[in-house]
Tab-separated table of C-alpha atoms in Angstrom:
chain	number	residue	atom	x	y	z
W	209	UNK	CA	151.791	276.376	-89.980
W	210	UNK	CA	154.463	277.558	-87.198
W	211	UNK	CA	152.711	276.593	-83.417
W	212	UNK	CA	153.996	279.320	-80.924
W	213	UNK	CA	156.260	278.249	-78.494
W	214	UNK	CA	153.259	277.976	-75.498
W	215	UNK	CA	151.101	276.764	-77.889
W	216	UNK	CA	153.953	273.509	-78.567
W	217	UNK	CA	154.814	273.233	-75.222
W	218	UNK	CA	150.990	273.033	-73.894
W	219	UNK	CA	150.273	270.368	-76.773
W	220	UNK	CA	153.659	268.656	-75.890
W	221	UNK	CA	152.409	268.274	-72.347
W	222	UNK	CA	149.097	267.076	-73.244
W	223	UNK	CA	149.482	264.692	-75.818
W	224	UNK	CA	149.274	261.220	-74.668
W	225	UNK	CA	152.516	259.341	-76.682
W	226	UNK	CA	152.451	255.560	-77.405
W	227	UNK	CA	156.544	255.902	-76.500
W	228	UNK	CA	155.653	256.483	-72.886
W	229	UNK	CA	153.316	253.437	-73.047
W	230	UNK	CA	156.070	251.303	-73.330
W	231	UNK	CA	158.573	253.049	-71.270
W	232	UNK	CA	159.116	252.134	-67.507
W	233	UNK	CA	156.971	254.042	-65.036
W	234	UNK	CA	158.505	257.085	-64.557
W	235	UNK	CA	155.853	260.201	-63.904
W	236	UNK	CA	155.651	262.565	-66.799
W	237	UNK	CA	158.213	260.936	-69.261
W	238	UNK	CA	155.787	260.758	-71.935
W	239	UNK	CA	156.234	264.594	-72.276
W	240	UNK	CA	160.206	264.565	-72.545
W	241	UNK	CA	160.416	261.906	-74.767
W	242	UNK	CA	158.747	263.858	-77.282
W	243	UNK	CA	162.082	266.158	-77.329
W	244	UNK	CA	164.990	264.245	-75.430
W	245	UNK	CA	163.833	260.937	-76.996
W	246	UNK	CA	163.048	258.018	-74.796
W	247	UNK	CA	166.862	256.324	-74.946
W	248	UNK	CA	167.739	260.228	-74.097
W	249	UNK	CA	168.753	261.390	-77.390
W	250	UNK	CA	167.285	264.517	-78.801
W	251	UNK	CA	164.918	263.962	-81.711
W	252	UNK	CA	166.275	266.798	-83.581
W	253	UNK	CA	169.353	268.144	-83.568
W	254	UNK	CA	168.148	271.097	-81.680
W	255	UNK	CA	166.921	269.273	-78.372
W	256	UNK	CA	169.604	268.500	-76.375
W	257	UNK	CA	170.769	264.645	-75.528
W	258	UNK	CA	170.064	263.731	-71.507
W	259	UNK	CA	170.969	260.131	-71.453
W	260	UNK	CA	173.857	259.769	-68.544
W	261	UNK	CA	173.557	263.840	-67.595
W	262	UNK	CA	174.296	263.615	-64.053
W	263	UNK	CA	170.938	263.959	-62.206
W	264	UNK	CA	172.000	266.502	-59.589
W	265	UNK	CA	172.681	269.027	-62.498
W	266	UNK	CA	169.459	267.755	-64.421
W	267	UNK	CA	167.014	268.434	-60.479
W	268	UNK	CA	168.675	271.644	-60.661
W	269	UNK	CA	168.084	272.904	-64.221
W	270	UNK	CA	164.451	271.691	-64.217
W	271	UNK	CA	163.782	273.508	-61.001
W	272	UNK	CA	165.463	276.718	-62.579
W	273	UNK	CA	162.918	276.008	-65.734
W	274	UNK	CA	160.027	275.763	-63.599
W	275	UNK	CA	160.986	278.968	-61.205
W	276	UNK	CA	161.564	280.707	-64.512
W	277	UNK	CA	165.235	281.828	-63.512
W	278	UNK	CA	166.303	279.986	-66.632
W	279	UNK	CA	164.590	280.733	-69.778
W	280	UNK	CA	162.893	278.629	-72.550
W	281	UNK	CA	159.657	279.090	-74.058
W	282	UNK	CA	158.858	275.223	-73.399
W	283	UNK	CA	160.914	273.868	-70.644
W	284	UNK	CA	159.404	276.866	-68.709
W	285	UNK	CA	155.972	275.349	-69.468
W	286	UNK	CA	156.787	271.697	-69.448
W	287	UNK	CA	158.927	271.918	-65.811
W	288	UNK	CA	155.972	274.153	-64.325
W	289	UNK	CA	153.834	271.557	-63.944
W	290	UNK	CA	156.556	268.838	-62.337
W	291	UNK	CA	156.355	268.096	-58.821
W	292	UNK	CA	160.223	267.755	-56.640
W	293	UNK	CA	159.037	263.650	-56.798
W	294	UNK	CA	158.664	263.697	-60.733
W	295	UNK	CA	161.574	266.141	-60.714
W	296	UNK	CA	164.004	263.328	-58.849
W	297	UNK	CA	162.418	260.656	-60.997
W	298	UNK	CA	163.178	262.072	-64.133
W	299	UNK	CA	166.624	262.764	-63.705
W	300	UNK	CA	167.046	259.552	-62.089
W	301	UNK	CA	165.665	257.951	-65.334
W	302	UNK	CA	167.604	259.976	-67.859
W	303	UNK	CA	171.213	259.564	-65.564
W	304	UNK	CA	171.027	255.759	-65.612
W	305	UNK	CA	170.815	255.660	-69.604
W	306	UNK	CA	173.852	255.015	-71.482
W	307	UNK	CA	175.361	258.279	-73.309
W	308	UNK	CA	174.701	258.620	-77.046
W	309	UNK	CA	177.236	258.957	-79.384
């Protein structure tokens, strides 16, 4: 059975993950590390790798998610319930991780 996209994203944000358990304490990783992968590397090939994105460009995009001025079914769900602290934190995390291949 196919989840709508909402649907996903509101399960995504939700569901408590033993992954974030063990990663440091960063607000709200548990939901990106569902998709971007803990070590920031997508999960699938369709989520996009974060580890080393430069965290300037990664506070802006999530900020354009959660406005809604950039478009995606999920991130538009997921960022709308960040604060500007978890925001910062996030990208801080995901900047300071060494690149994938």
């Amino acid at each position: 059975m196919k989840l709508p996209a909402a649907a996903l994203a509101s399960a995504i944000a939700f569901t408590p993950l033993v992954a974030a358990a063990q990663a440091p304490n960063v607000p709200k990783l548990g939901t990106c590390v569902t998709c971007h992968g803990r070590d920031g590397i997508g999960t699938s090939p369709v989520f996009p790798n974060l580890a080393g994105q430069k965290s300037l460009y990664m506070v802006q995009q999530l900020e354009l998610f959660r406005s809604g001025a950039r478009k995606s079914e999920v991130m538009n769900v997921v960022a709308k319930s960040l604060t500007d602290a978890e925001i910062e934190a996030l990208a801080a995390y995901y900047e300071g991780l060494k690149p994938g291949p």
